[in-house]
XYZ file of C-alpha atoms in Angstrom:
669
model
C 28.297 -43.477 92.683
C 31.196 -43.675 95.119
C 33.456 -45.234 92.476
C 32.943 -42.327 90.051
C 33.620 -39.700 92.712
C 36.695 -41.606 93.916
C 38.022 -41.851 90.359
C 37.574 -38.104 89.973
C 39.268 -37.243 93.270
C 42.293 -39.466 92.562
C 42.804 -38.442 88.922
C 46.170 -36.811 88.203
C 46.436 -34.203 90.984
C 43.912 -33.199 93.610
C 41.875 -30.081 92.696
C 42.672 -26.764 94.257
C 40.918 -25.763 97.450
C 39.090 -22.919 95.733
C 37.473 -25.253 93.281
C 36.732 -28.103 95.683
C 33.091 -27.207 96.308
C 32.104 -26.716 92.658
C 34.082 -29.715 91.476
C 32.660 -32.016 94.130
C 29.130 -30.799 93.497
C 29.461 -31.560 89.796
C 31.033 -34.974 90.437
C 28.219 -35.941 92.807
C 25.627 -34.694 90.338
C 27.084 -36.879 87.579
C 27.294 -39.901 89.875
C 23.660 -39.456 90.957
C 22.588 -39.166 87.350
C 24.246 -42.528 86.566
C 22.629 -44.153 89.588
C 19.112 -43.210 88.480
C 19.683 -45.052 85.196
C 20.442 -42.004 83.096
C 21.096 -42.502 79.398
C 24.225 -41.295 77.636
C 22.337 -38.449 75.989
C 20.556 -37.595 79.236
C 23.834 -37.438 81.155
C 25.450 -35.140 78.608
C 22.390 -32.913 78.463
C 22.360 -32.558 82.249
C 26.071 -32.206 82.817
C 27.375 -30.001 79.997
C 25.651 -26.740 81.051
C 26.987 -27.124 84.619
C 30.404 -28.073 83.271
C 30.515 -24.938 81.124
C 29.489 -22.879 84.126
C 32.217 -24.371 86.338
C 34.931 -24.135 83.673
C 33.909 -20.763 82.361
C 32.828 -21.458 78.809
C 30.021 -20.099 76.664
C 29.702 -23.060 74.272
C 30.887 -26.633 74.060
C 30.032 -30.285 73.765
C 31.186 -33.801 72.891
C 32.569 -34.269 69.384
C 32.983 -37.783 67.899
C 34.391 -38.960 64.615
C 32.002 -41.125 62.602
C 32.786 -42.421 59.105
C 35.562 -39.879 58.710
C 33.557 -36.813 59.768
C 33.417 -34.913 63.059
C 29.915 -34.977 64.496
C 28.447 -33.190 67.483
C 27.043 -35.845 69.782
C 25.681 -33.055 71.994
C 26.332 -29.318 71.889
C 25.412 -26.528 74.306
C 25.613 -22.784 73.643
C 26.404 -20.851 70.479
C 26.413 -22.919 67.262
C 30.077 -22.178 66.686
C 31.940 -24.507 64.319
C 34.385 -26.617 66.363
C 38.092 -26.433 65.447
C 38.586 -29.782 63.635
C 42.337 -29.356 63.208
C 42.743 -28.637 66.913
C 40.639 -31.710 67.786
C 42.796 -33.910 65.563
C 45.956 -32.475 67.116
C 44.709 -33.141 70.645
C 43.777 -36.721 69.794
C 47.111 -37.308 68.073
C 49.049 -35.908 71.051
C 46.678 -37.588 73.502
C 46.753 -34.422 75.587
C 44.636 -31.358 76.312
C 45.248 -28.309 74.118
C 44.203 -24.708 74.670
C 44.465 -22.475 71.628
C 42.474 -19.812 69.825
C 40.017 -19.574 72.721
C 39.227 -23.305 72.601
C 40.002 -26.045 75.069
C 40.104 -29.557 73.591
C 40.523 -32.606 75.841
C 40.545 -36.213 74.502
C 37.981 -38.604 75.981
C 39.528 -42.013 76.647
C 37.977 -45.396 77.285
C 39.255 -46.160 80.806
C 37.086 -49.251 81.383
C 38.473 -52.600 82.450
C 37.662 -55.790 80.485
C 34.307 -57.242 81.455
C 33.978 -60.020 78.829
C 31.208 -58.104 77.095
C 31.956 -57.276 73.439
C 32.487 -53.567 72.853
C 32.356 -51.838 69.489
C 35.481 -49.989 68.491
C 35.304 -46.678 70.356
C 34.964 -43.703 68.045
C 37.570 -40.964 68.651
C 35.925 -38.401 70.949
C 36.900 -35.115 72.560
C 35.439 -32.623 75.018
C 35.476 -29.243 73.245
C 34.782 -25.995 75.167
C 34.697 -22.400 73.854
C 36.159 -20.415 76.781
C 35.149 -16.921 77.801
C 37.892 -14.338 77.445
C 38.506 -14.034 81.166
C 38.728 -17.797 81.553
C 41.177 -17.982 78.640
C 43.545 -15.649 80.434
C 43.141 -17.494 83.751
C 43.943 -20.854 82.173
C 46.921 -19.465 80.269
C 48.295 -18.136 83.553
C 47.655 -21.312 85.599
C 48.673 -24.878 84.756
C 46.419 -26.027 87.589
C 43.351 -24.772 85.688
C 44.355 -26.901 82.692
C 44.740 -29.951 84.908
C 41.291 -29.205 86.248
C 39.904 -29.412 82.728
C 41.665 -32.734 82.225
C 40.161 -34.083 85.427
C 36.707 -33.135 84.210
C 37.460 -34.916 80.911
C 38.434 -37.975 82.942
C 35.226 -37.693 84.946
C 33.152 -37.454 81.785
C 34.903 -40.456 80.226
C 34.377 -42.562 83.381
C 30.694 -41.626 83.564
C 30.079 -42.291 79.884
C 31.940 -45.590 80.139
C 29.848 -46.594 83.143
C 26.691 -45.955 81.148
C 28.138 -47.706 78.110
C 29.031 -50.785 80.181
C 25.576 -50.905 81.738
C 23.933 -50.540 78.343
C 26.155 -53.277 76.926
C 25.172 -55.662 79.702
C 21.485 -54.865 79.238
C 21.716 -55.285 75.488
C 23.692 -58.498 75.903
C 21.089 -59.985 78.233
C 18.348 -59.105 75.763
C 20.375 -60.675 72.947
C 21.009 -63.922 74.817
C 17.363 -64.201 75.856
C 16.294 -63.775 72.244
C 18.870 -66.333 71.069
C 17.785 -68.947 73.635
C 14.134 -68.478 72.724
C 14.952 -68.856 69.027
C 17.121 -71.937 69.682
C 14.242 -73.643 71.489
C 12.036 -73.073 68.434
C 14.698 -74.461 66.078
C 14.939 -77.752 67.960
C 11.249 -78.407 67.322
C 11.688 -78.407 63.532
C 12.175 -81.655 61.585
C 12.828 -80.346 58.079
C 16.250 -79.160 56.856
C 15.016 -76.316 54.676
C 12.517 -75.117 57.272
C 15.215 -75.118 59.966
C 17.764 -73.207 57.884
C 15.148 -70.695 56.770
C 14.035 -70.160 60.366
C 17.625 -69.631 61.534
C 18.344 -67.097 58.788
C 15.059 -65.299 59.415
C 15.883 -65.060 63.132
C 19.303 -63.585 62.312
C 17.847 -60.868 60.074
C 15.338 -59.949 62.764
C 17.708 -59.862 65.734
C 20.595 -58.171 63.927
C 18.399 -55.818 61.946
C 19.822 -56.603 58.521
C 18.624 -57.267 54.999
C 19.785 -60.835 54.405
C 21.391 -63.774 56.177
C 22.821 -67.054 54.928
C 24.219 -70.223 56.452
C 27.127 -71.450 54.332
C 27.694 -75.177 54.898
C 31.161 -76.347 53.879
C 31.438 -78.991 51.161
C 35.060 -79.960 51.776
C 35.281 -82.374 48.857
C 34.210 -79.786 46.278
C 35.860 -76.885 48.166
C 32.589 -74.979 48.037
C 30.447 -73.098 50.511
C 26.759 -73.779 49.967
C 24.523 -70.950 51.131
C 21.248 -72.350 52.509
C 19.156 -70.361 52.485
C 20.106 -67.029 50.943
C 17.207 -64.771 51.881
C 16.071 -62.791 48.868
C 17.376 -65.460 46.494
C 14.510 -67.619 45.347
C 14.616 -71.125 43.962
C 18.279 -72.044 44.316
C 21.117 -72.235 46.839
C 24.103 -69.898 46.676
C 27.471 -71.515 45.928
C 30.820 -69.759 46.346
C 34.432 -70.901 46.446
C 35.570 -71.631 49.985
C 38.442 -69.128 49.701
C 36.491 -66.188 48.246
C 35.480 -62.997 49.994
C 34.887 -62.393 53.671
C 33.358 -65.851 54.197
C 36.583 -67.312 52.812
C 38.536 -65.252 55.370
C 36.381 -66.654 58.164
C 36.948 -70.193 56.930
C 40.719 -69.711 56.754
C 41.151 -67.936 60.076
C 38.223 -69.436 62.042
C 37.543 -65.909 63.345
C 34.628 -63.488 63.035
C 35.049 -60.844 60.319
C 33.314 -57.501 59.773
C 33.295 -55.434 56.594
C 31.665 -52.013 56.212
C 31.786 -50.040 52.981
C 33.709 -46.745 53.074
C 35.956 -47.850 55.937
C 37.262 -51.271 54.852
C 39.151 -52.682 51.885
C 36.766 -53.054 48.955
C 38.691 -56.045 47.611
C 37.645 -58.157 50.607
C 34.092 -58.430 49.239
C 33.238 -60.976 46.550
C 31.495 -58.612 44.132
C 31.015 -61.426 41.612
C 28.138 -62.664 43.755
C 26.633 -59.165 43.859
C 26.782 -58.906 40.084
C 25.199 -62.307 39.530
C 22.367 -61.473 41.916
C 22.016 -57.800 40.962
C 22.615 -56.930 44.583
C 24.907 -54.529 46.446
C 26.650 -55.518 49.659
C 27.110 -52.454 51.862
C 28.042 -54.122 55.136
C 28.756 -57.679 56.169
C 29.508 -59.718 59.277
C 30.420 -63.414 59.222
C 31.300 -65.910 61.956
C 32.486 -69.544 61.927
C 30.196 -72.468 62.745
C 31.443 -75.572 64.564
C 29.972 -79.075 64.685
C 29.680 -81.557 67.547
C 33.344 -82.537 67.284
C 34.535 -78.928 67.201
C 35.219 -79.209 63.487
C 34.473 -76.245 61.252
C 31.272 -76.980 59.320
C 30.513 -73.603 57.743
C 30.055 -69.862 58.047
C 27.080 -67.785 59.204
C 26.786 -64.470 57.356
C 24.588 -61.378 57.721
C 24.470 -58.622 55.076
C 23.525 -54.941 55.032
C 22.807 -53.675 58.504
C 19.756 -51.467 58.876
C 21.934 -49.181 61.040
C 24.465 -48.632 58.264
C 27.335 -50.707 59.683
C 27.978 -53.862 61.712
C 30.011 -53.755 64.911
C 31.436 -56.130 67.514
C 28.050 -56.418 69.175
C 26.573 -57.733 65.948
C 29.458 -60.200 65.573
C 28.878 -61.450 69.115
C 25.151 -61.841 68.499
C 25.759 -63.691 65.221
C 28.336 -65.875 66.993
C 25.734 -66.892 69.589
C 23.248 -67.630 66.838
C 25.880 -69.661 64.980
C 26.594 -71.773 68.077
C 22.950 -72.661 68.603
C 22.334 -73.015 64.857
C 25.149 -75.554 64.560
C 23.699 -77.523 67.486
C 20.231 -77.484 65.897
C 21.588 -78.545 62.496
C 23.693 -81.367 63.948
C 20.805 -82.474 66.184
C 18.461 -82.621 63.194
C 21.015 -84.617 61.230
C 21.404 -87.035 64.140
C 17.640 -87.400 64.553
C 17.225 -88.088 60.853
C 20.047 -90.617 60.883
C 18.610 -92.393 63.934
C 15.130 -92.332 62.426
C 16.434 -93.816 59.184
C 18.318 -96.518 61.099
C 15.244 -97.271 63.194
C 13.022 -97.512 60.119
C 15.536 -99.763 58.403
C 15.718 -102.073 61.420
C 11.934 -102.129 61.733
C 11.590 -102.936 58.033
C 14.177 -105.717 58.385
C 12.340 -107.129 61.384
C 9.014 -106.895 59.554
C 10.413 -108.648 56.477
C 11.829 -111.408 58.678
C 8.398 -112.182 60.145
C 6.276 -112.462 57.036
C 3.014 -114.364 57.172
C 3.821 -116.592 54.205
C 1.173 -118.588 52.367
C -1.365 -118.438 49.538
C -3.976 -120.778 50.977
C -7.403 -119.074 51.154
C -7.554 -119.598 54.926
C -4.190 -117.864 55.361
C -5.195 -115.089 52.972
C -8.318 -114.482 55.044
C -6.294 -114.340 58.261
C -3.794 -111.964 56.658
C -6.543 -109.636 55.383
C -8.189 -109.544 58.799
C -4.824 -108.943 60.484
C -4.108 -105.979 58.187
C -7.450 -104.441 59.070
C -7.164 -104.931 62.825
C -3.537 -103.736 62.806
C -4.726 -100.174 62.176
C -6.630 -100.250 65.468
C -5.662 -100.819 69.096
C -8.151 -103.646 69.576
C -7.085 -106.689 71.568
C -6.529 -109.784 69.433
C -6.773 -113.451 70.367
C -4.786 -115.772 68.086
C -5.811 -119.426 68.064
C -4.120 -122.420 66.512
C -2.105 -125.533 67.156
C 1.481 -125.432 68.340
C 3.867 -124.406 65.606
C 1.281 -122.794 63.307
C 2.942 -119.369 63.568
C 0.898 -117.527 66.169
C 3.820 -115.296 67.185
C 4.572 -114.586 63.518
C 0.976 -113.422 63.100
C 1.287 -111.253 66.227
C 4.454 -109.652 64.851
C 2.722 -109.143 61.508
C -0.030 -107.186 63.257
C 2.549 -105.182 65.238
C 4.679 -104.201 62.226
C 1.631 -103.164 60.223
C 0.274 -100.971 63.016
C 0.985 -97.466 64.183
C 3.030 -99.002 66.986
C 5.592 -100.531 64.626
C 8.359 -98.248 65.932
C 7.653 -99.312 69.492
C 8.868 -102.512 71.182
C 7.395 -105.961 70.625
C 7.620 -107.927 73.877
C 6.717 -111.612 73.921
C 5.910 -113.487 77.135
C 5.353 -117.241 77.406
C 2.745 -117.449 80.139
C 3.135 -121.229 80.430
C 6.785 -120.752 81.453
C 5.952 -118.342 84.292
C 5.544 -119.931 87.713
C 2.874 -118.443 89.937
C 5.368 -116.785 92.311
C 7.141 -114.887 89.527
C 4.247 -114.068 87.205
C 3.288 -110.762 88.831
C 6.901 -109.582 89.058
C 7.578 -110.542 85.451
C 4.526 -108.819 84.034
C 4.210 -105.799 86.329
C 7.736 -105.344 87.736
C 8.947 -104.996 91.311
C 10.554 -102.465 93.611
C 13.926 -102.941 95.237
C 13.605 -105.069 98.376
C 10.094 -106.264 97.522
C 11.180 -109.868 98.085
C 14.304 -111.967 98.487
C 16.846 -111.340 95.712
C 15.038 -108.160 94.612
C 18.327 -106.258 94.589
C 17.123 -103.482 92.321
C 13.957 -101.978 90.919
C 12.828 -103.714 87.757
C 10.237 -102.700 85.188
C 7.752 -105.361 84.127
C 6.851 -106.474 80.630
C 3.900 -104.089 80.488
C 6.198 -101.127 81.104
C 8.867 -102.407 78.723
C 6.252 -102.738 75.986
C 5.120 -99.122 76.445
C 4.145 -97.597 73.105
C 4.324 -101.025 71.457
C 2.797 -104.498 71.623
C 2.755 -107.116 74.390
C 2.335 -110.685 73.112
C 1.011 -113.107 75.733
C 1.636 -116.611 74.399
C -0.016 -119.684 75.931
C -2.382 -117.441 77.875
C -4.617 -120.456 78.500
C -1.981 -121.872 80.858
C -2.026 -118.827 83.135
C -3.031 -119.447 86.731
C -6.393 -118.143 88.029
C -4.632 -115.540 90.214
C -2.571 -114.369 87.269
C -5.713 -114.120 85.133
C -7.352 -111.851 87.706
C -4.355 -109.508 87.838
C -4.078 -109.430 84.065
C -7.757 -108.537 83.750
C -7.341 -105.621 86.168
C -4.446 -104.197 84.172
C -6.290 -104.570 80.873
C -9.309 -102.728 82.256
C -7.561 -99.969 84.214
C -4.455 -99.617 81.967
C -2.214 -99.103 84.992
C 0.192 -101.402 86.810
C 1.533 -101.438 90.360
C 4.938 -102.996 90.859
C 5.351 -105.701 93.456
C 6.299 -103.973 96.701
C 5.188 -100.596 95.370
C 2.111 -98.430 95.819
C 2.314 -95.987 92.917
C 0.172 -96.682 89.867
C 2.080 -96.547 86.573
C 0.064 -95.840 83.391
C 0.809 -98.251 80.544
C 0.149 -97.779 76.848
C 0.320 -101.213 75.224
C -1.599 -103.224 72.702
C -2.177 -106.788 73.931
C -2.205 -109.769 71.598
C -2.862 -113.110 73.286
C -2.433 -116.598 71.847
C -3.303 -120.112 72.882
C -3.561 -123.618 71.469
C -6.214 -124.622 73.984
C -10.024 -124.525 73.600
C -10.755 -121.578 75.901
C -14.520 -122.151 75.747
C -13.975 -125.614 77.216
C -11.632 -124.236 79.867
C -14.285 -121.666 80.790
C -16.853 -124.441 81.136
C -14.406 -126.281 83.405
C -13.900 -123.103 85.487
C -10.216 -123.038 84.551
C -10.295 -119.760 82.607
C -12.083 -116.538 83.478
C -14.935 -115.714 81.149
C -14.532 -111.942 81.654
C -10.837 -112.172 80.706
C -11.772 -114.221 77.652
C -14.140 -111.525 76.414
C -11.537 -108.830 77.165
C -8.920 -110.653 75.072
C -11.251 -111.955 72.375
C -12.247 -108.619 70.839
C -10.932 -109.936 67.531
C -10.214 -113.633 67.047
C -7.898 -115.025 64.351
C -7.397 -118.751 63.845
C -4.394 -120.188 62.021
C -5.010 -123.506 60.225
C -2.572 -126.413 60.688
C 0.050 -126.837 57.981
C -1.477 -130.145 56.891
C -4.549 -128.218 55.726
C -2.686 -125.558 53.745
C -1.853 -127.523 50.612
C 1.031 -126.089 48.552
C 1.948 -123.628 51.304
C 4.312 -126.317 52.628
C 6.429 -125.919 49.477
C 6.298 -122.134 49.649
C 7.400 -122.160 53.269
C 10.130 -124.703 52.503
C 11.530 -122.445 49.767
C 11.500 -119.516 52.214
C 13.352 -121.478 54.894
C 15.875 -122.816 52.366
C 16.689 -119.233 51.303
C 16.950 -118.044 54.905
C 19.258 -120.799 56.178
C 21.418 -120.988 53.042
C 21.990 -117.237 53.314
C 23.076 -117.661 56.940
C 25.414 -120.526 56.054
C 26.727 -118.905 52.918
C 25.813 -121.693 50.488
C 23.784 -121.832 47.315
C 20.126 -122.772 47.657
C 19.784 -126.448 46.619
C 17.207 -127.712 44.153
C 14.284 -129.725 45.537
C 13.854 -132.913 43.525
C 10.285 -133.952 42.612
C 10.428 -136.770 45.176
C 11.346 -134.290 47.921
C 8.539 -131.923 46.938
C 6.081 -134.807 46.940
C 7.328 -135.918 50.355
C 6.809 -132.412 51.739
C 3.251 -132.355 50.433
C 2.453 -135.865 51.642
C 3.782 -135.415 55.148
C 1.145 -134.721 57.819
C 3.320 -132.165 59.686
C 2.033 -132.802 63.212
C 4.498 -130.173 64.426
C 3.210 -127.723 61.807
C 5.489 -124.906 60.567
C 7.921 -125.351 63.450
C 8.539 -128.929 62.384
C 8.970 -127.874 58.750
C 11.429 -125.155 59.723
C 13.500 -127.551 61.813
C 13.507 -130.075 58.969
C 14.776 -127.528 56.425
C 17.387 -126.219 58.868
C 18.681 -129.748 59.419
C 18.843 -130.422 55.683
C 20.701 -127.148 54.976
C 23.418 -127.953 57.490
C 23.757 -131.712 56.884
C 23.166 -132.084 53.134
C 25.814 -130.398 51.043
C 24.627 -131.459 47.599
C 23.129 -129.262 44.908
C 19.807 -131.077 45.102
C 17.635 -132.470 47.868
C 15.859 -135.840 47.584
C 13.086 -137.306 49.688
C 15.609 -139.377 51.653
C 17.569 -136.221 52.521
C 14.492 -134.843 54.265
C 14.525 -137.822 56.676
C 10.797 -137.571 57.185
C 10.624 -141.356 57.803
C 11.892 -140.806 61.357
C 9.088 -138.445 62.236
C 6.332 -139.451 64.703
C 3.789 -139.648 61.879
C 6.043 -141.953 59.926
C 6.511 -144.083 63.006
C 2.740 -144.364 63.282
C 2.586 -145.610 59.688
C 5.445 -148.036 60.314
C 3.798 -149.300 63.458
C 0.574 -149.811 61.563
C 2.303 -151.841 58.851
C 4.217 -153.880 61.429
C 1.077 -154.625 63.341
C -0.695 -155.707 60.175
C 2.143 -158.024 59.189
C 3.301 -159.586 62.459
C 0.660 -159.186 65.144
C -0.649 -162.629 66.103
C -4.206 -161.445 66.648
C -6.235 -158.424 65.520
C -6.805 -157.190 69.094
C -3.083 -156.940 69.736
C -2.502 -155.158 66.430
C -5.275 -152.696 67.246
C -3.885 -152.071 70.754
C -0.357 -151.450 69.384
C -1.658 -149.106 66.697
C -3.702 -147.097 69.209
C -0.796 -146.792 71.641
C 1.604 -145.719 68.883
C -0.904 -143.264 67.472
C -1.608 -141.707 70.901
C 2.113 -141.476 71.646
C 2.713 -139.707 68.336
C -0.079 -137.210 69.068
C 1.319 -136.442 72.531
C 4.834 -135.918 71.136
C 3.491 -133.664 68.366
C 1.748 -131.535 71.003
C 4.902 -131.436 73.118
C 3.228 -133.214 76.030
C 0.140 -130.986 76.127
C -2.556 -133.547 76.913
C -5.443 -131.197 76.218
C -4.130 -130.436 72.733
C -3.376 -134.122 72.122
C -6.909 -135.085 73.129
C -8.321 -132.454 70.763
C -6.129 -133.751 67.945
C -7.386 -137.303 68.594
C -11.017 -136.205 68.779
C -11.344 -137.081 72.459
C -12.084 -135.303 75.706
C -8.983 -135.146 77.904
C -10.504 -137.429 80.571
C -11.409 -139.988 77.870
C -7.809 -139.851 76.601
C -6.463 -140.683 80.061
C -8.971 -143.558 80.371
C -7.910 -144.928 76.974
C -4.245 -144.696 77.971
C -4.986 -146.649 81.174
C -6.751 -149.308 79.147
C -3.705 -149.611 76.882
C -1.327 -149.750 79.856
C 0.529 -146.591 78.739
C 2.716 -144.566 81.120
C 1.540 -141.059 82.107
C -2.067 -142.187 82.145
C -2.772 -140.493 85.490
C -4.472 -137.075 85.449
């Protein structure tokens, strides 16, 4: 209020003493009206009668030029036609004019920039029909004319104050609506749905008939309108240099076109004719991508209010900014999703459960069924039979395929590090704990945790694992906060867990928790022709890595692969094929190239033949055969005495006793 009064008191010259009281009263009245949140119309309605009384007029009001015509924004008194020629003259001269009993004073926009878009101000003037006595007084006193000009200044300042306040209010409402709409856009995952939602939001917030997002096809030099509301079944294509949208693309600036006041040639009427549509008003703004490159134009057509203004351009510009972010974000999400799916598919194809043997088919069918659930799975089988491959097969055929697959070898975890490795630790929890670290359960969140060699886990580790499986929360070492975990657990072992339970070396409750579904992989020696199928797969894999042509397996090599006992199972076969691919450069592979004679099984056969031919007595030959055979079994099981005893058909304690009888090293339990 003080600012308005001060502006009035300092305008041009100070008012005369005689008019001080009336002038100040009117100034304070206007300022109070603004302070109580008066509208533009309310201010004029309140002020004009008092202004006429102070000035000495019997009619008057505010006249503004709209679309070429002079319109009364508010009029008080006799409905006398205002002098249009006199109004035009006053506006052209930018000065007050008194003539023919009328006083006309231009109303100027005296506001300072406030970074809020303002529509182009329509030419306005304060027009007052003076009483005869007042006409004579003004003609005789220049001071009275200056008084009128000061009141015009006061009116302009008051109206501008209201206009600025209304602009700020409208701008806040616009930005709130834009932010709310932008939040909704980011939830959409379909291109067409997103573009339709953006265009629909624009028509609603701007109050217009249609809206289109024109994405720029630089190669074809076309703008593709997606969507064009009101145009069903097809996108709208225009040349990138045509019409108002072409202007926006060339200048990278917002453009407004309103019929009757702008150049008709700016509008691309060819589109109107093809769509049987008439463009009456249009506003278009540029759209920028993540790298600040121009990616298109956002256009709105036919304002419900008859014409677009700078406010509409600002609103559409805000929408364009958030629309571009939403479009680019959707593109990025789709690209990342496609890359993720491609990587997952590649990983799944690299871990195929290969084989046509009925036992393998049965395992594969069961794995496909259990993959669709979150049931715990226990995978059994000898070393090298592909237990981790089966676990990955279950993972990549489940709903968790896009999550991580974390494998942990429980046999390799020492007791002191097991809890930290599985459940994580807090910084400073123990020596060398320099930072907080998430455990395998947390890292596998949303995916699968594969616990290999679970039979070798210590009793304390088994107890902690059971608690996590039952409560589905972990507590890091050195921490106190429980962390929920969402993982599917697949465990594997080559040991007879029932026997370990009987020996009190494995918890029965943990066994039943893990053994919801049990899948057993047969040894390779029992899978018949699968050895050839797997060999072909490994040949293709390694030859592709090396960059050589896949060699042909000679009949002798194929027979050798089928005849071999494969004590190391698929792992041994894979290593054999890898060795052959790197060391044998010929176009064909023979039995000698496979070098299966140097395998433990072959050494057993050689030892048997040697004993039969050269041993002096049968007892010695039998002792040598047994020692060689036991040694081969232990090597095939990689030193796992329990597995070796199972392979030999013995209890582990009986195996140690037999080794002591034969004088073999490592015979102590």
